[in-house]
XYZ file of C-alpha atoms in Angstrom:
430
model
C 22.891 31.857 79.774
C 23.233 35.420 78.480
C 25.619 35.967 75.573
C 26.760 39.471 74.673
C 27.627 40.990 71.321
C 28.778 44.595 71.472
C 27.433 44.715 75.046
C 23.871 43.938 73.919
C 22.370 40.647 75.191
C 21.315 38.687 72.116
C 18.431 36.982 73.862
C 16.951 40.413 74.505
C 17.099 41.413 70.838
C 13.670 41.198 69.229
C 12.655 39.099 72.204
C 9.008 38.705 71.300
C 8.521 34.974 71.007
C 6.408 33.235 68.442
C 3.928 30.490 69.339
C 3.579 27.885 66.609
C 1.453 24.758 66.865
C 3.715 21.952 65.686
C 2.080 19.457 63.342
C 1.251 16.044 64.735
C 3.691 13.334 63.636
C 2.953 9.631 63.986
C 1.708 9.071 67.492
C 2.783 12.539 68.626
C 0.076 14.927 69.725
C 0.112 18.521 68.587
C 2.447 20.326 70.946
C 2.719 24.104 71.165
C 6.364 25.155 70.901
C 7.609 28.586 71.888
C 10.351 29.844 69.617
C 12.594 32.642 70.926
C 14.162 35.236 68.642
C 17.578 33.604 69.155
C 18.656 30.310 70.721
C 22.269 29.554 71.681
C 23.944 26.157 71.853
C 24.745 25.504 75.511
C 28.314 24.864 76.702
C 29.942 23.213 73.669
C 32.581 20.691 74.709
C 36.290 21.349 74.173
C 37.719 19.046 71.484
C 41.343 20.019 71.985
C 43.597 22.827 73.199
C 46.784 24.049 71.530
C 48.998 26.728 73.082
C 46.061 27.930 75.155
C 43.681 28.099 72.164
C 40.608 25.912 72.654
C 38.916 24.107 69.767
C 35.227 23.844 70.508
C 32.698 21.322 69.255
C 30.761 23.487 68.347
C 30.791 23.395 64.658
C 27.188 22.230 64.287
C 25.830 25.126 62.239
C 26.647 23.922 58.715
C 23.084 22.666 58.264
C 19.815 22.742 60.180
C 16.814 20.428 59.933
C 13.608 20.201 61.933
C 13.132 16.793 63.553
C 10.090 15.545 61.588
C 9.074 13.222 64.416
C 9.235 15.482 67.457
C 8.396 19.202 67.671
C 10.936 21.379 69.459
C 13.910 19.229 68.396
C 16.419 19.995 65.654
C 19.248 18.253 63.860
C 22.400 20.257 63.139
C 25.421 19.174 61.111
C 29.160 19.737 61.381
C 31.397 20.110 58.366
C 34.624 18.117 57.958
C 35.961 19.348 61.273
C 38.290 22.042 62.600
C 40.492 23.256 59.753
C 42.109 26.435 58.505
C 44.448 27.731 55.843
C 48.115 27.526 56.635
C 51.081 29.454 55.295
C 51.238 27.146 52.230
C 48.213 27.842 49.963
C 48.125 24.213 48.788
C 47.799 22.857 52.311
C 44.921 22.780 54.782
C 45.682 22.450 58.488
C 43.582 19.954 60.493
C 44.345 20.501 64.203
C 42.061 17.575 65.175
C 42.608 15.200 62.218
C 40.695 12.310 63.749
C 37.474 14.325 63.973
C 34.418 12.493 62.640
C 31.774 14.586 60.846
C 28.572 14.287 62.869
C 24.933 15.143 63.290
C 23.795 16.644 66.582
C 20.238 16.342 67.875
C 19.240 19.379 69.908
C 16.322 20.154 72.183
C 15.030 23.718 72.260
C 14.816 24.777 75.908
C 13.777 28.427 76.219
C 16.499 30.397 74.472
C 18.997 27.534 74.668
C 19.735 24.552 72.424
C 20.746 21.502 74.436
C 22.698 18.732 72.717
C 20.967 15.429 73.497
C 22.559 13.045 70.971
C 25.555 12.857 68.652
C 25.417 10.688 65.524
C 28.885 10.113 64.055
C 29.050 9.345 60.332
C 30.382 5.893 59.427
C 31.147 4.153 56.153
C 29.224 1.150 54.834
C 31.379 -1.200 56.934
C 30.666 0.747 60.122
C 34.053 2.485 60.447
C 34.007 6.099 61.585
C 34.935 8.374 58.705
C 37.046 11.524 58.907
C 36.860 14.876 57.181
C 40.158 14.321 55.361
C 40.167 14.781 51.552
C 39.343 11.964 49.160
C 42.231 10.230 47.331
C 40.766 9.951 43.812
C 37.077 10.449 43.096
C 36.206 13.623 44.951
C 39.812 14.773 45.287
C 40.099 18.569 45.546
C 43.864 18.910 45.365
C 44.026 19.980 49.002
C 46.849 18.501 51.070
C 45.843 17.865 54.668
C 48.509 18.485 57.311
C 48.576 18.585 61.091
C 49.760 21.502 63.235
C 53.378 20.406 62.764
C 53.002 20.411 58.976
C 53.049 16.617 58.652
C 50.897 15.255 55.828
C 47.869 13.321 57.050
C 46.977 11.437 53.902
C 43.449 10.927 52.587
C 40.232 9.097 53.410
C 38.246 7.431 50.589
C 35.125 7.824 52.735
C 35.948 11.346 53.922
C 33.232 13.985 53.770
C 33.154 17.748 53.957
C 29.520 17.599 55.033
C 27.402 20.719 54.449
C 23.735 19.913 53.664
C 21.314 17.804 55.715
C 17.882 16.236 55.241
C 16.197 14.463 58.170
C 13.571 11.924 57.077
C 10.588 10.636 59.026
C 12.004 7.081 58.926
C 14.972 8.251 61.025
C 17.527 8.221 58.211
C 19.397 11.214 56.770
C 20.726 12.494 53.458
C 23.942 14.537 53.555
C 25.539 16.612 50.782
C 29.231 17.438 50.754
C 31.862 19.630 49.125
C 34.392 17.005 48.036
C 32.750 14.847 45.348
C 30.333 16.441 45.650
C 28.682 13.448 47.300
C 25.135 12.667 48.337
C 25.265 10.201 51.209
C 22.307 8.359 52.722
C 22.951 7.226 56.307
C 20.813 5.314 58.781
C 19.648 6.581 62.165
C 23.022 5.717 63.720
C 25.079 7.306 60.941
C 26.093 4.215 58.939
C 26.323 4.783 55.187
C 23.567 3.164 53.134
C 24.369 4.775 49.782
C 26.995 7.173 48.410
C 26.351 8.954 45.107
C 28.682 11.305 43.217
C 29.310 12.667 39.703
C 31.254 9.555 38.699
C 30.313 6.483 36.609
C 27.970 4.254 38.591
C 24.497 2.744 38.392
C 23.205 6.015 39.846
C 25.220 9.206 39.687
C 25.046 12.980 39.832
C 25.670 14.986 36.625
C 29.359 14.776 35.665
C 29.698 18.556 35.351
C 29.422 18.852 39.145
C 32.858 17.232 39.462
C 34.214 20.619 38.303
C 33.212 22.199 41.614
C 35.724 24.568 43.141
C 37.745 23.106 46.015
C 35.790 23.604 49.251
C 32.814 24.925 47.246
C 30.798 21.804 46.406
C 27.163 21.007 47.193
C 26.730 23.338 50.130
C 22.977 22.922 50.557
C 20.345 20.204 50.448
C 16.616 19.751 51.016
C 13.847 17.370 49.971
C 10.450 18.105 48.459
C 7.453 17.696 50.802
C 6.418 14.436 49.088
C 9.804 12.940 50.010
C 10.601 12.051 46.404
C 13.187 14.579 45.205
C 16.404 15.798 46.788
C 17.259 19.365 45.782
C 20.799 20.652 46.261
C 22.638 23.831 45.329
C 26.325 24.296 44.643
C 28.032 26.931 46.766
C 29.483 28.693 43.709
C 29.518 28.313 39.918
C 31.556 25.256 38.947
C 34.940 25.798 37.254
C 33.530 25.154 33.798
C 35.600 25.015 31.669
C 38.285 26.437 33.973
C 38.950 28.794 36.871
C 38.749 31.900 34.662
C 34.946 31.952 35.064
C 35.311 32.793 38.777
C 35.723 36.461 37.867
C 32.652 36.685 35.661
C 30.080 33.915 36.136
C 27.016 34.273 38.361
C 25.384 31.061 37.083
C 25.103 28.660 39.978
C 23.595 25.193 39.542
C 20.592 23.738 41.355
C 20.229 19.956 41.073
C 16.929 18.107 41.562
C 17.746 14.412 42.071
C 15.480 11.368 42.393
C 17.334 8.946 44.703
C 15.163 6.013 43.609
C 15.991 6.205 39.898
C 19.071 8.416 39.679
C 17.282 10.817 37.307
C 18.141 14.488 37.710
C 17.380 17.970 36.435
C 19.446 21.137 36.678
C 18.443 24.790 36.953
C 20.246 28.121 36.831
C 20.359 30.313 39.935
C 21.894 33.727 39.216
C 23.892 35.022 42.164
C 23.624 38.687 43.149
C 27.396 39.029 42.689
C 30.341 36.879 41.616
C 31.609 37.046 45.203
C 28.353 35.713 46.658
C 27.736 32.117 47.750
C 24.647 29.993 48.358
C 24.682 28.502 51.862
C 21.436 26.573 52.146
C 18.067 25.669 50.653
C 14.806 24.589 52.317
C 11.654 23.341 50.600
C 8.278 25.101 50.722
C 6.458 23.113 47.989
C 7.613 20.736 45.246
C 8.732 23.732 43.141
C 9.292 26.613 45.595
C 12.122 26.946 48.095
C 13.904 29.459 50.284
C 17.631 29.956 49.688
C 20.304 31.670 51.777
C 22.664 33.819 49.699
C 25.479 35.748 51.373
C 28.941 37.184 51.294
C 31.577 35.860 53.717
C 32.004 38.961 55.868
C 31.004 39.924 59.398
C 28.411 42.732 59.622
C 30.311 44.233 62.559
C 33.697 44.332 60.857
C 34.719 48.021 60.877
C 37.099 47.561 57.914
C 34.983 45.458 55.579
C 31.403 44.983 56.820
C 29.009 42.500 55.266
C 26.693 43.816 52.566
C 24.862 40.628 51.588
C 22.941 38.262 53.896
C 19.620 37.536 52.187
C 16.966 34.837 52.186
C 15.238 34.497 48.825
C 12.174 32.558 47.768
C 12.818 30.841 44.446
C 10.495 29.109 41.986
C 11.640 26.327 39.645
C 8.318 25.839 37.877
C 9.086 28.037 34.857
C 12.868 27.654 34.823
C 14.739 25.792 32.089
C 16.210 22.350 32.655
C 19.946 22.706 31.995
C 20.601 18.965 31.799
C 22.896 17.590 29.130
C 21.328 14.430 27.637
C 24.831 13.099 26.916
C 26.009 13.945 30.455
C 29.309 15.262 29.140
C 32.052 16.424 31.513
C 31.237 20.085 30.782
C 27.472 19.644 30.687
C 25.240 21.330 28.138
C 27.023 23.599 25.663
C 25.732 26.570 23.665
C 27.680 27.239 20.474
C 30.633 25.378 21.954
C 30.640 27.405 25.159
C 29.744 26.249 28.664
C 26.760 27.764 30.433
C 29.069 29.362 32.991
C 30.784 31.269 30.157
C 27.545 32.879 28.983
C 26.396 36.334 30.046
C 22.864 36.868 31.294
C 21.934 38.277 27.860
C 23.446 35.252 26.109
C 21.515 32.891 28.372
C 18.335 34.703 27.374
C 19.226 34.465 23.676
C 19.706 30.720 24.117
C 16.229 30.433 25.675
C 17.590 29.555 29.114
C 15.340 30.837 31.913
C 16.819 30.973 35.443
C 14.764 30.403 38.580
C 12.903 33.446 39.873
C 14.086 35.145 43.084
C 11.943 37.071 45.571
C 13.415 38.633 48.720
C 11.989 37.150 51.919
C 14.353 38.468 54.602
C 17.406 40.700 54.646
C 19.298 39.378 57.682
C 21.275 42.603 57.965
C 18.055 44.468 58.804
C 16.905 42.155 61.598
C 16.169 43.908 64.908
C 19.503 43.857 66.697
C 21.241 42.769 63.509
C 22.803 39.483 62.442
C 26.335 39.378 63.888
C 27.782 36.313 62.107
C 29.706 35.911 58.863
C 28.140 32.602 57.859
C 24.390 32.052 57.727
C 24.577 28.394 56.772
C 21.626 26.416 58.150
C 18.061 27.120 57.025
C 14.718 25.512 57.901
C 11.031 26.188 57.305
C 9.114 25.736 60.554
C 5.779 27.088 59.375
C 4.367 29.270 56.617
C 5.398 32.353 58.598
C 8.408 31.173 60.615
C 11.881 30.190 59.439
C 15.104 29.347 61.260
C 18.700 30.297 60.380
C 21.851 28.856 61.970
C 25.444 30.081 61.794
C 28.636 28.111 61.326
C 31.038 28.979 64.161
C 34.087 27.207 62.633
C 34.759 25.483 65.965
C 35.729 28.830 67.502
C 39.131 29.145 65.794
C 40.709 31.158 62.974
C 44.223 31.261 61.462
C 46.568 33.654 63.258
C 48.484 34.487 60.071
C 51.615 32.760 61.350
C 50.640 29.148 60.741
C 48.907 28.830 64.104
C 45.390 29.308 65.489
C 43.633 32.074 67.400
C 40.246 32.160 69.118
C 37.553 33.448 66.755
C 35.721 36.415 68.271
C 32.894 38.416 66.801
C 33.877 41.952 65.776
C 33.118 44.343 68.631
C 33.094 41.566 71.233
C 36.356 41.574 73.165
C 35.954 38.277 74.968
C 33.127 36.346 73.290
C 34.148 33.276 71.310
C 32.125 32.515 68.201
C 29.410 29.922 69.019
C 26.451 28.274 67.298
C 23.092 30.063 67.329
C 19.737 29.626 65.664
C 17.716 32.725 64.751
C 13.947 32.237 64.563
C 12.477 34.782 62.159
C 8.780 35.675 61.935
C 7.789 36.571 58.384
C 5.426 39.407 57.491
C 4.318 37.605 54.331
C 3.419 33.889 54.295
C 5.652 31.677 52.160
C 2.651 30.212 50.354
């Protein structure tokens, strides 16, 4: 299948393929896998159609993970499902309210990604969850409504899933934007454990409960030894209030031991207050690659993207921001929250952020990067990484309370779809 953006076939952009010998796993033999420059998800199914506008599923680009047991296969994650802002700023429209957040298993076939299995997320009792907001713990204040404006209620097990870790035992860890939650599910998607920033035998730091609505734990990875989950918030938390959104660049990284519940926190300084962190992938126990971006399309003639970067970060010399008392605002400096401090004030307080080193500027890729959201990220080898986009199920608000097909700027007929970009690095990651 050939897909066009601005009349240029994407599969012909930087077409030189990369041959990587996949590591043996279990009984698997080493299998050479050919990675194209770009792979496109084949023929996503139609979830629903409203007034001629199709909702595609699709939606798998929120996270990307290499299948640790079989080379050439990938897991990709949806978020909470098709949704968009309505005319009321306090309400979020869910055109397919019964959608279940899910993990897709994909096989790489040339320059195509073929969906071979869908794993729907279920609660501990085996019931399919939805992406509707949580009623109490994890509540964001969003009111979910259908296309007719009728309130849909809440789901205590609901997830706005964003980060994904695939383990060799077949289970998964998922991070979300509501609680934020860390959820461990089995190979068929049934919840084994659900951990948030709320009182429990094991919990995340309480300060994370101050996440902005729809800006929770956007990214998740695990260290190579399988012992520590590492997640990053999408934006600085509203600590102590929303006023910091205009000034703070201090975003929180959380290293969490799922066996004991112990955690550490680190400061990641965003390039700009408008930037977000989309994903993290582990290189070693202390080094990672991180996707930082704005939320704009590079091809938008009115407001083109200026920030789509992959950074290598190092935690080894960074300060642990943890609050021993685990107060609701976390560690304070002279009565002020860390988000209220300037970069100079952080330095005066002896707080050292993680280091950042540019690995790839996606806007300079041969042929460019046409999407607004670079959300999934995976390390395939020391010199090859993968980046997936979130296609938002192929719909956008039409400004009148309805939905329109989402098309890439410059492409008159092409609906936004999921792709994975395979990027050969000039400099090894380690």
